[in-house]
Amino acid sequence: MTAHDDFDDRDTRSPDDKPSLQEQAERFSRKLTGSAQQVWLAGLGAFGRAQAEGSRVFDTLVREGETIEARNREQTGDAPRWRDNVEEHLGEAREKAAGTWDKVEKAFDERVQGVLKRLNIPTAEDVAALNARIDALNARVNRAEARNASPNADPAPGTHQAPGGA
């Protein structure tokens, strides 16, 4: 049995029986939970891979450093060159580690975005646009309530209530 077997959403009812809102919500919840679990596992896998690759790079650099150190011991005390080599390899290690983490983050972000898109979860931009629309509607409702609260006030020009209005 796979993890996907728990999330079987096939409808076994006859076409005349429509699922209740509660059943639809439960089915959606199971799908969401399954997808969230997959995203979590993908993230853990990406983190593990990054750790393994980072450890391999570090171990390789240590071996290279040991070789350089042994070579420098044989030479006649060329300390500035030895420091330059160490600093150079340290810089390379930092760049490789940063590049690996950037790749892991990008892959994880793309995976999460793909799952959220498949689940039709709104993006931050979608939510911001809806908030702006809600704010505009609230302003219109407040203006309408203010007009209705003071029926003795003169109607605004151009409204159907204004004398001589269009």
N, CA and C atoms as an extended XYZ file, in Angstrom:
498
Properties=species:S:1:pos:R:3:atomname:S:1:resname:S:1:resid:I:1 pbc="F F F"
N         0.851       -1.183        0.000 N   MET     1
C         0.000        0.000        0.000 CA  MET     1
C         0.885        1.231        0.000 C   MET     1
N         0.631        2.175       -0.878 N   THR     2
C         1.448        3.389       -0.949 CA  THR     2
C         0.744        4.505       -0.193 C   THR     2
N         1.481        5.610       -0.014 N   ALA     3
C         0.906        6.764        0.680 CA  ALA     3
C        -0.248        7.349       -0.120 C   ALA     3
N        -0.224        7.134       -1.426 N   HIS     4
C        -1.283        7.694       -2.275 CA  HIS     4
C        -2.596        6.934       -2.135 C   HIS     4
N        -2.543        5.691       -1.661 N   ASP     5
C        -3.762        4.914       -1.516 CA  ASP     5
C        -4.703        5.520       -0.482 C   ASP     5
N        -4.166        6.234        0.488 N   ASP     6
C        -4.994        6.847        1.518 CA  ASP     6
C        -5.779        8.030        0.981 C   ASP     6
N        -5.414        8.523       -0.182 N   PHE     7
C        -6.021        9.723       -0.702 CA  PHE     7
C        -6.843        9.445       -1.954 C   PHE     7
N        -7.474        8.305       -1.998 N   ASP     8
C        -8.310        7.931       -3.127 CA  ASP     8
C        -9.575        8.774       -3.078 C   ASP     8
N        -9.771        9.615       -4.071 N   ASP     9
C       -10.926       10.506       -4.063 CA  ASP     9
C       -11.972       10.108       -5.103 C   ASP     9
N       -11.899        8.878       -5.593 N   ARG    10
C       -12.913        8.442       -6.543 CA  ARG    10
C       -14.258        8.345       -5.846 C   ARG    10
N       -15.289        8.779       -6.540 N   ASP    11
C       -16.632        8.787       -5.988 CA  ASP    11
C       -17.329        7.489       -6.386 C   ASP    11
N       -17.724        6.702       -5.402 N   THR    12
C       -18.351        5.402       -5.677 CA  THR    12
C       -19.874        5.487       -5.611 C   THR    12
N       -20.427        6.692       -5.445 N   ARG    13
C       -21.884        6.854       -5.382 CA  ARG    13
C       -22.480        6.862       -6.784 C   ARG    13
N       -23.768        6.679       -6.826 N   SER    14
C       -24.459        6.774       -8.108 CA  SER    14
C       -24.483        8.240       -8.531 C   SER    14
N       -24.681        8.516       -9.810 N   PRO    15
C       -24.672        9.911      -10.279 CA  PRO    15
C       -25.742       10.780       -9.623 C   PRO    15
N       -26.817       10.176       -9.114 N   ASP    16
C       -27.894       10.954       -8.496 CA  ASP    16
C       -27.498       11.455       -7.106 C   ASP    16
N       -26.598       10.736       -6.403 N   ASP    17
C       -26.180       11.126       -5.054 CA  ASP    17
C       -25.017       12.100       -5.154 C   ASP    17
N       -25.251       13.322       -4.712 N   LYS    18
C       -24.179       14.304       -4.717 CA  LYS    18
C       -23.526       14.304       -3.339 C   LYS    18
N       -22.185       14.451       -3.302 N   PRO    19
C       -21.516       14.471       -1.998 CA  PRO    19
C       -21.924       15.711       -1.212 C   PRO    19
N       -22.041       15.544        0.082 N   SER    20
C       -22.391       16.676        0.930 CA  SER    20
C       -21.209       17.628        1.012 C   SER    20
N       -21.488       18.806        1.490 N   LEU    21
C       -20.433       19.797        1.648 CA  LEU    21
C       -19.375       19.281        2.623 C   LEU    21
N       -19.804       18.595        3.653 N   GLN    22
C       -18.865       18.033        4.635 CA  GLN    22
C       -17.965       16.990        3.968 C   GLN    22
N       -18.550       16.126        3.139 N   GLU    23
C       -17.748       15.105        2.456 CA  GLU    23
C       -16.752       15.759        1.497 C   GLU    23
N       -17.200       16.800        0.790 N   GLN    24
C       -16.302       17.504       -0.117 CA  GLN    24
C       -15.161       18.155        0.657 C   GLN    24
N       -15.476       18.747        1.795 N   ALA    25
C       -14.446       19.376        2.622 CA  ALA    25
C       -13.464       18.331        3.140 C   ALA    25
N       -13.959       17.184        3.557 N   GLU    26
C       -13.073       16.128        4.054 CA  GLU    26
C       -12.167       15.614        2.939 C   GLU    26
N       -12.722       15.453        1.733 N   ARG    27
C       -11.926       14.989        0.604 CA  ARG    27
C       -10.827       16.011        0.276 C   ARG    27
N       -11.202       17.282        0.282 N   PHE    28
C       -10.220       18.332        0.025 CA  PHE    28
C        -9.148       18.342        1.110 C   PHE    28
N        -9.573       18.170        2.345 N   SER    29
C        -8.626       18.149        3.464 CA  SER    29
C        -7.642       16.993        3.317 C   SER    29
N        -8.127       15.828        2.890 N   ARG    30
C        -7.226       14.681        2.694 CA  ARG    30
C        -6.219       14.977        1.576 C   ARG    30
N        -6.696       15.583        0.494 N   LYS    31
C        -5.789       15.926       -0.608 CA  LYS    31
C        -4.744       16.928       -0.149 C   LYS    31
N        -5.193       17.943        0.580 N   LEU    32
C        -4.286       18.971        1.063 CA  LEU    32
C        -3.247       18.378        2.010 C   LEU    32
N        -3.689       17.513        2.907 N   THR    33
C        -2.766       16.870        3.844 CA  THR    33
C        -1.753       16.023        3.087 C   THR    33
N        -2.208       15.280        2.104 N   GLY    34
C        -1.296       14.446        1.311 CA  GLY    34
C        -0.282       15.277        0.560 C   GLY    34
N        -0.729       16.355       -0.033 N   SER    35
C         0.188       17.223       -0.768 CA  SER    35
C         1.164       17.909        0.172 C   SER    35
N         0.681       18.342        1.313 N   ALA    36
C         1.575       18.983        2.284 CA  ALA    36
C         2.637       17.992        2.751 C   ALA    36
N         2.242       16.746        2.952 N   GLN    37
C         3.209       15.714        3.357 CA  GLN    37
C         4.258       15.516        2.259 C   GLN    37
N         3.839       15.507        0.999 N   GLN    38
C         4.792       15.349       -0.100 CA  GLN    38
C         5.758       16.531       -0.166 C   GLN    38
N         5.246       17.740        0.035 N   VAL    39
C         6.109       18.924        0.021 CA  VAL    39
C         7.119       18.833        1.162 C   VAL    39
N         6.653       18.439        2.339 N   TRP    40
C         7.546       18.292        3.491 CA  TRP    40
C         8.638       17.273        3.196 C   TRP    40
N         8.259       16.117        2.659 N   LEU    41
C         9.241       15.080        2.360 CA  LEU    41
C        10.228       15.539        1.288 C   LEU    41
N         9.724       16.266        0.291 N   ALA    42
C        10.622       16.792       -0.750 CA  ALA    42
C        11.625       17.764       -0.131 C   ALA    42
N        11.163       18.583        0.783 N   GLY    43
C        12.057       19.516        1.460 CA  GLY    43
C        13.118       18.801        2.277 C   GLY    43
N        12.703       17.767        2.990 N   LEU    44
C        13.676       16.996        3.768 CA  LEU    44
C        14.694       16.323        2.853 C   LEU    44
N        14.213       15.787        1.735 N   GLY    45
C        15.130       15.160        0.780 CA  GLY    45
C        16.122       16.159        0.218 C   GLY    45
N        15.641       17.348       -0.106 N   ALA    46
C        16.529       18.391       -0.635 CA  ALA    46
C        17.555       18.804        0.419 C   ALA    46
N        17.118       18.928        1.656 N   PHE    47
C        18.030       19.297        2.739 CA  PHE    47
C        19.092       18.221        2.932 C   PHE    47
N        18.680       16.965        2.912 N   GLY    48
C        19.631       15.857        3.059 CA  GLY    48
C        20.644       15.833        1.931 C   GLY    48
N        20.174       16.051        0.727 N   ARG    49
C        21.084       16.062       -0.420 CA  ARG    49
C        22.095       17.194       -0.300 C   ARG    49
N        21.622       18.358        0.111 N   ALA    50
C        22.523       19.506        0.273 CA  ALA    50
C        23.567       19.214        1.348 C   ALA    50
N        23.153       18.582        2.436 N   GLN    51
C        24.115       18.238        3.483 CA  GLN    51
C        25.152       17.252        2.959 C   GLN    51
N        24.698       16.250        2.212 N   ALA    52
C        25.621       15.238        1.688 CA  ALA    52
C        26.605       15.876        0.704 C   ALA    52
N        26.107       16.706       -0.197 N   GLU    53
C        26.988       17.348       -1.167 CA  GLU    53
C        27.947       18.301       -0.469 C   GLU    53
N        27.453       19.028        0.518 N   GLY    54
C        28.315       19.933        1.263 CA  GLY    54
C        29.411       19.178        1.998 C   GLY    54
N        29.075       18.034        2.577 N   SER    55
C        30.071       17.228        3.287 CA  SER    55
C        31.115       16.691        2.320 C   SER    55
N        30.677       16.262        1.147 N   ARG    56
C        31.619       15.745        0.147 CA  ARG    56
C        32.592       16.821       -0.289 C   ARG    56
N        32.082       18.017       -0.545 N   VAL    57
C        32.939       19.130       -0.956 CA  VAL    57
C        33.935       19.447        0.157 C   VAL    57
N        33.450       19.490        1.377 N   PHE    58
C        34.327       19.783        2.509 CA  PHE    58
C        35.414       18.726        2.643 C   PHE    58
N        35.042       17.449        2.556 N   ASP    59
C        36.033       16.368        2.665 CA  ASP    59
C        37.073       16.462        1.552 C   ASP    59
N        36.645       16.779        0.348 N   THR    60
C        37.577       16.927       -0.771 CA  THR    60
C        38.554       18.068       -0.503 C   THR    60
N        38.036       19.176        0.004 N   LEU    61
C        38.899       20.316        0.303 CA  LEU    61
C        39.884       20.001        1.424 C   LEU    61
N        39.457       19.226        2.397 N   VAL    62
C        40.379       18.840        3.472 CA  VAL    62
C        41.518       18.005        2.899 C   VAL    62
N        41.187       17.056        2.034 N   ARG    63
C        42.237       16.231        1.418 CA  ARG    63
C        43.199       17.087        0.591 C   ARG    63
N        42.648       18.030       -0.170 N   GLU    64
C        43.498       18.924       -0.954 CA  GLU    64
C        44.374       19.767       -0.038 C   GLU    64
N        43.804       20.235        1.061 N   GLY    65
C        44.572       21.020        2.020 CA  GLY    65
C        45.705       20.214        2.633 C   GLY    65
N        45.450       18.959        2.930 N   GLU    66
C        46.505       18.101        3.481 CA  GLU    66
C        47.649       17.941        2.481 C   GLU    66
N        47.283       17.791        1.208 N   THR    67
C        48.301       17.653        0.159 CA  THR    67
C        49.135       18.923        0.058 C   THR    67
N        48.467       20.065        0.061 N   ILE    68
C        49.174       21.347       -0.046 CA  ILE    68
C        50.061       21.563        1.176 C   ILE    68
N        49.532       21.235        2.339 N   GLU    69
C        50.316       21.406        3.560 CA  GLU    69
C        51.574       20.532        3.531 C   GLU    69
N        51.437       19.300        3.089 N   ALA    70
C        52.594       18.408        3.003 CA  ALA    70
C        53.622       18.957        2.020 C   ALA    70
N        53.149       19.475        0.883 N   ARG    71
C        54.049       20.044       -0.109 CA  ARG    71
C        54.775       21.267        0.447 C   ARG    71
N        54.046       22.090        1.192 N   ASN    72
C        54.660       23.298        1.768 CA  ASN    72
C        55.683       22.963        2.840 C   ASN    72
N        55.465       21.887        3.562 N   ARG    73
C        56.447       21.481        4.577 CA  ARG    73
C        57.778       21.114        3.932 C   ARG    73
N        57.696       20.538        2.738 N   GLU    74
C        58.909       20.130        2.034 CA  GLU    74
C        59.671       21.351        1.508 C   GLU    74
N        58.918       22.426        1.249 N   GLN    75
C        59.582       23.632        0.740 CA  GLN    75
C        60.211       24.393        1.907 C   GLN    75
N        60.870       25.429        1.609 N   THR    76
C        61.642       26.162        2.630 CA  THR    76
C        60.824       27.273        3.259 C   THR    76
N        59.748       26.961        3.892 N   GLY    77
C        58.984       27.944        4.665 CA  GLY    77
C        58.361       29.052        3.855 C   GLY    77
N        57.638       28.741        2.823 N   ASP    78
C        56.964       29.744        1.996 CA  ASP    78
C        55.582       30.024        2.600 C   ASP    78
N        55.534       30.608        3.787 N   ALA    79
C        54.291       30.824        4.536 CA  ALA    79
C        53.272       31.703        3.804 C   ALA    79
N        53.649       32.836        3.205 N   PRO    80
C        52.629       33.659        2.526 CA  PRO    80
C        51.906       32.890        1.414 C   PRO    80
N        52.644       32.075        0.670 N   ARG    81
C        52.014       31.286       -0.393 CA  ARG    81
C        51.043       30.267        0.204 C   ARG    81
N        51.443       29.666        1.301 N   TRP    82
C        50.598       28.664        1.960 CA  TRP    82
C        49.293       29.315        2.413 C   TRP    82
N        49.375       30.516        3.016 N   ARG    83
C        48.178       31.221        3.460 CA  ARG    83
C        47.287       31.574        2.271 C   ARG    83
N        47.902       32.001        1.185 N   ASP    84
C        47.131       32.340       -0.013 CA  ASP    84
C        46.364       31.126       -0.523 C   ASP    84
N        47.022       29.973       -0.525 N   ASN    85
C        46.354       28.743       -0.980 CA  ASN    85
C        45.188       28.385       -0.072 C   ASN    85
N        45.404       28.497        1.221 N   VAL    86
C        44.326       28.186        2.164 CA  VAL    86
C        43.148       29.131        1.952 C   VAL    86
N        43.442       30.413        1.852 N   GLU    87
C        42.374       31.391        1.650 CA  GLU    87
C        41.648       31.156        0.329 C   GLU    87
N        42.391       30.807       -0.696 N   GLU    88
C        41.778       30.533       -2.007 CA  GLU    88
C        40.832       29.341       -1.910 C   GLU    88
N        41.281       28.259       -1.288 N   HIS    89
C        40.434       27.068       -1.171 CA  HIS    89
C        39.241       27.319       -0.251 C   HIS    89
N        39.453       28.117        0.765 N   LEU    90
C        38.342       28.464        1.645 CA  LEU    90
C        37.291       29.248        0.862 C   LEU    90
N        37.739       30.186        0.046 N   GLY    91
C        36.810       30.962       -0.785 CA  GLY    91
C        36.045       30.072       -1.752 C   GLY    91
N        36.767       29.119       -2.365 N   GLU    92
C        36.100       28.181       -3.287 CA  GLU    92
C        35.066       27.352       -2.546 C   GLU    92
N        35.409       26.899       -1.350 N   ALA    93
C        34.472       26.095       -0.564 CA  ALA    93
C        33.221       26.897       -0.230 C   ALA    93
N        33.402       28.152        0.145 N   ARG    94
C        32.247       29.000        0.456 CA  ARG    94
C        31.366       29.179       -0.770 C   ARG    94
N        31.985       29.429       -1.922 N   GLU    95
C        31.212       29.622       -3.153 CA  GLU    95
C        30.430       28.361       -3.511 C   GLU    95
N        31.092       27.206       -3.407 N   LYS    96
C        30.412       25.950       -3.739 CA  LYS    96
C        29.267       25.685       -2.773 C   LYS    96
N        29.499       25.922       -1.486 N   ALA    97
C        28.444       25.694       -0.496 CA  ALA    97
C        27.273       26.637       -0.734 C   ALA    97
N        27.562       27.906       -1.008 N   ALA    98
C        26.493       28.874       -1.266 CA  ALA    98
C        25.718       28.485       -2.523 C   ALA    98
N        26.437       28.057       -3.560 N   GLY    99
C        25.767       27.635       -4.792 CA  GLY    99
C        24.872       26.432       -4.571 C   GLY    99
N        25.332       25.485       -3.766 N   THR   100
C        24.531       24.290       -3.476 CA  THR   100
C        23.263       24.672       -2.728 C   THR   100
N        23.399       25.521       -1.722 N   TRP   101
C        22.216       25.926       -0.959 CA  TRP   101
C        21.246       26.715       -1.824 C   TRP   101
N        21.769       27.563       -2.695 N   ASP   102
C        20.890       28.315       -3.588 CA  ASP   102
C        20.098       27.369       -4.493 C   ASP   102
N        20.764       26.349       -5.008 N   LYS   103
C        20.080       25.378       -5.865 CA  LYS   103
C        19.004       24.631       -5.086 C   LYS   103
N        19.314       24.235       -3.867 N   VAL   104
C        18.343       23.511       -3.038 CA  VAL   104
C        17.145       24.401       -2.744 C   VAL   104
N        17.406       25.646       -2.356 N   GLU   105
C        16.305       26.565       -2.067 CA  GLU   105
C        15.426       26.776       -3.293 C   GLU   105
N        16.050       26.965       -4.438 N   LYS   106
C        15.286       27.202       -5.673 CA  LYS   106
C        14.431       25.979       -6.012 C   LYS   106
N        15.022       24.792       -5.930 N   ALA   107
C        14.271       23.571       -6.237 CA  ALA   107
C        13.111       23.398       -5.265 C   ALA   107
N        13.350       23.658       -3.993 N   PHE   108
C        12.297       23.516       -2.993 CA  PHE   108
C        11.188       24.530       -3.248 C   PHE   108
N        11.563       25.790       -3.512 N   ASP   109
C        10.565       26.821       -3.796 CA  ASP   109
C         9.723       26.454       -5.014 C   ASP   109
N        10.374       25.961       -6.064 N   GLU   110
C         9.636       25.588       -7.275 CA  GLU   110
C         8.680       24.442       -6.983 C   GLU   110
N         9.109       23.489       -6.195 N   ARG   111
C         8.256       22.341       -5.853 CA  ARG   111
C         7.037       22.798       -5.047 C   ARG   111
N         7.268       23.655       -4.054 N   VAL   112
C         6.172       24.151       -3.220 CA  VAL   112
C         5.197       24.956       -4.080 C   VAL   112
N         5.722       25.842       -4.939 N   GLN   113
C         4.855       26.646       -5.794 CA  GLN   113
C         4.015       25.758       -6.723 C   GLN   113
N         4.626       24.694       -7.236 N   GLY   114
C         3.886       23.778       -8.103 CA  GLY   114
C         2.738       23.103       -7.369 C   GLY   114
N         2.991       22.659       -6.152 N   VAL   115
C         1.933       22.017       -5.358 CA  VAL   115
C         0.833       23.017       -5.039 C   VAL   115
N         1.206       24.210       -4.614 N   LEU   116
C         0.200       25.223       -4.289 CA  LEU   116
C        -0.629       25.589       -5.513 C   LEU   116
N         0.012       25.649       -6.665 N   LYS   117
C        -0.723       25.977       -7.898 CA  LYS   117
C        -1.711       24.857       -8.242 C   LYS   117
N        -1.253       23.595       -8.110 N   ARG   118
C        -2.153       22.467       -8.405 CA  ARG   118
C        -3.345       22.438       -7.454 C   ARG   118
N        -3.153       22.900       -6.233 N   LEU   119
C        -4.235       22.922       -5.250 CA  LEU   119
C        -5.084       24.188       -5.352 C   LEU   119
N        -4.740       25.045       -6.315 N   ASN   120
C        -5.450       26.316       -6.517 CA  ASN   120
C        -5.401       27.199       -5.276 C   ASN   120
N        -4.273       27.186       -4.586 N   ILE   121
C        -4.073       28.058       -3.432 CA  ILE   121
C        -3.648       29.421       -3.984 C   ILE   121
N        -4.305       30.485       -3.560 N   PRO   122
C        -3.963       31.799       -4.112 CA  PRO   122
C        -2.559       32.238       -3.707 C   PRO   122
N        -1.934       32.996       -4.606 N   THR   123
C        -0.605       33.531       -4.336 CA  THR   123
C        -0.743       34.788       -3.487 C   THR   123
N         0.376       35.301       -3.011 N   ALA   124
C         0.359       36.539       -2.228 CA  ALA   124
C        -0.194       37.685       -3.070 C   ALA   124
N         0.129       37.686       -4.358 N   GLU   125
C        -0.390       38.733       -5.241 CA  GLU   125
C        -1.912       38.627       -5.375 C   GLU   125
N        -2.426       37.388       -5.475 N   ASP   126
C        -3.878       37.193       -5.551 CA  ASP   126
C        -4.568       37.733       -4.304 C   ASP   126
N        -3.994       37.422       -3.143 N   VAL   127
C        -4.575       37.869       -1.880 CA  VAL   127
C        -4.517       39.389       -1.781 C   VAL   127
N        -3.410       39.989       -2.200 N   ALA   128
C        -3.282       41.447       -2.160 CA  ALA   128
C        -4.324       42.099       -3.070 C   ALA   128
N        -4.538       41.532       -4.262 N   ALA   129
C        -5.533       42.083       -5.182 CA  ALA   129
C        -6.938       41.982       -4.579 C   ALA   129
N        -7.223       40.836       -3.947 N   LEU   130
C        -8.535       40.679       -3.310 CA  LEU   130
C        -8.701       41.663       -2.154 C   LEU   130
N        -7.649       41.876       -1.378 N   ASN   131
C        -7.725       42.845       -0.282 CA  ASN   131
C        -8.002       44.243       -0.809 C   ASN   131
N        -7.378       44.602       -1.908 N   ALA   132
C        -7.607       45.912       -2.502 CA  ALA   132
C        -9.063       46.041       -2.956 C   ALA   132
N        -9.582       44.982       -3.550 N   ARG   133
C       -10.990       45.010       -3.988 CA  ARG   133
C       -11.935       45.108       -2.795 C   ARG   133
N       -11.601       44.393       -1.723 N   ILE   134
C       -12.436       44.446       -0.514 CA  ILE   134
C       -12.409       45.851        0.073 C   ILE   134
N       -11.219       46.468        0.116 N   ASP   135
C       -11.106       47.825        0.641 CA  ASP   135
C       -11.947       48.793       -0.187 C   ASP   135
N       -11.893       48.663       -1.510 N   ALA   136
C       -12.673       49.543       -2.384 CA  ALA   136
C       -14.175       49.333       -2.154 C   ALA   136
N       -14.590       48.075       -2.025 N   LEU   137
C       -16.015       47.794       -1.778 CA  LEU   137
C       -16.447       48.331       -0.415 C   LEU   137
N       -15.583       48.195        0.604 N   ASN   138
C       -15.911       48.732        1.928 CA  ASN   138
C       -16.097       50.240        1.864 C   ASN   138
N       -15.238       50.921        1.119 N   ALA   139
C       -15.360       52.369        0.981 CA  ALA   139
C       -16.689       52.729        0.317 C   ALA   139
N       -17.062       51.993       -0.708 N   ARG   140
C       -18.330       52.258       -1.394 CA  ARG   140
C       -19.522       52.000       -0.472 C   ARG   140
N       -19.447       50.911        0.291 N   VAL   141
C       -20.536       50.594        1.225 CA  VAL   141
C       -20.635       51.686        2.292 C   VAL   141
N       -19.503       52.139        2.807 N   ASN   142
C       -19.511       53.191        3.829 CA  ASN   142
C       -20.116       54.484        3.286 C   ASN   142
N       -19.779       54.826        2.044 N   ARG   143
C       -20.360       56.026        1.440 CA  ARG   143
C       -21.870       55.864        1.271 C   ARG   143
N       -22.297       54.691        0.830 N   ALA   144
C       -23.731       54.450        0.636 CA  ALA   144
C       -24.466       54.495        1.975 C   ALA   144
N       -23.859       53.917        3.011 N   GLU   145
C       -24.490       53.950        4.338 CA  GLU   145
C       -24.572       55.374        4.857 C   GLU   145
N       -23.550       56.167        4.604 N   ALA   146
C       -23.552       57.564        5.054 CA  ALA   146
C       -24.664       58.349        4.346 C   ALA   146
N       -24.831       58.099        3.051 N   ARG   147
C       -25.906       58.772        2.310 CA  ARG   147
C       -27.267       58.345        2.838 C   ARG   147
N       -27.444       57.078        3.121 N   ASN   148
C       -28.728       56.575        3.606 CA  ASN   148
C       -28.991       57.004        5.045 C   ASN   148
N       -27.954       57.238        5.826 N   ALA   149
C       -28.126       57.630        7.226 CA  ALA   149
C       -28.621       59.063        7.348 C   ALA   149
N       -28.379       59.890        6.374 N   SER   150
C       -28.834       61.285        6.425 CA  SER   150
C       -29.758       61.554        5.246 C   SER   150
N       -31.024       61.110        5.359 N   PRO   151
C       -31.956       61.266        4.232 CA  PRO   151
C       -32.318       62.729        3.958 C   PRO   151
N       -32.140       63.636        4.916 N   ASN   152
C       -32.499       65.042        4.711 CA  ASN   152
C       -31.425       65.804        3.947 C   ASN   152
N       -30.259       65.210        3.842 N   ALA   153
C       -29.172       65.897        3.145 CA  ALA   153
C       -29.491       65.985        1.663 C   ALA   153
N       -28.962       67.015        1.038 N   ASP   154
C       -29.174       67.174       -0.396 CA  ASP   154
C       -28.473       66.044       -1.127 C   ASP   154
N       -29.147       65.440       -2.107 N   PRO   155
C       -28.489       64.380       -2.882 CA  PRO   155
C       -27.363       64.968       -3.733 C   PRO   155
N       -26.421       64.138       -4.009 N   ALA   156
C       -25.266       64.573       -4.801 CA  ALA   156
C       -25.717       64.898       -6.217 C   ALA   156
N       -25.135       65.908       -6.822 N   PRO   157
C       -25.500       66.237       -8.205 CA  PRO   157
C       -25.190       65.081       -9.135 C   PRO   157
N       -26.029       64.872      -10.093 N   GLY   158
C       -25.830       63.802      -11.067 CA  GLY   158
C       -26.465       62.496      -10.648 C   GLY   158
N       -27.044       62.426       -9.446 N   THR   159
C       -27.715       61.188       -9.042 CA  THR   159
C       -29.159       61.267       -9.475 C   THR   159
N       -29.826       60.154       -9.446 N   HIS   160
C       -31.224       60.130       -9.909 CA  HIS   160
C       -32.151       60.884       -8.951 C   HIS   160
N       -31.669       61.176       -7.728 N   GLN   161
C       -32.519       61.873       -6.760 CA  GLN   161
C       -32.392       63.383       -6.864 C   GLN   161
N       -31.339       63.862       -7.506 N   ALA   162
C       -31.113       65.313       -7.577 CA  ALA   162
C       -32.138       65.943       -8.516 C   ALA   162
N       -32.658       67.089       -8.109 N   PRO   163
C       -33.584       67.764       -9.037 CA  PRO   163
C       -32.849       68.162      -10.302 C   PRO   163
N       -33.424       67.776      -11.408 N   GLY   164
C       -32.827       68.103      -12.694 CA  GLY   164
C       -31.677       67.181      -13.044 C   GLY   164
N       -31.436       66.147      -12.241 N   GLY   165
C       -30.334       65.214      -12.524 CA  GLY   165
C       -30.684       64.291      -13.665 C   GLY   165
N       -29.703       63.665      -14.238 N   ALA   166
C       -29.912       62.803      -15.395 CA  ALA   166
C       -30.411       61.465      -14.997 C   ALA   166
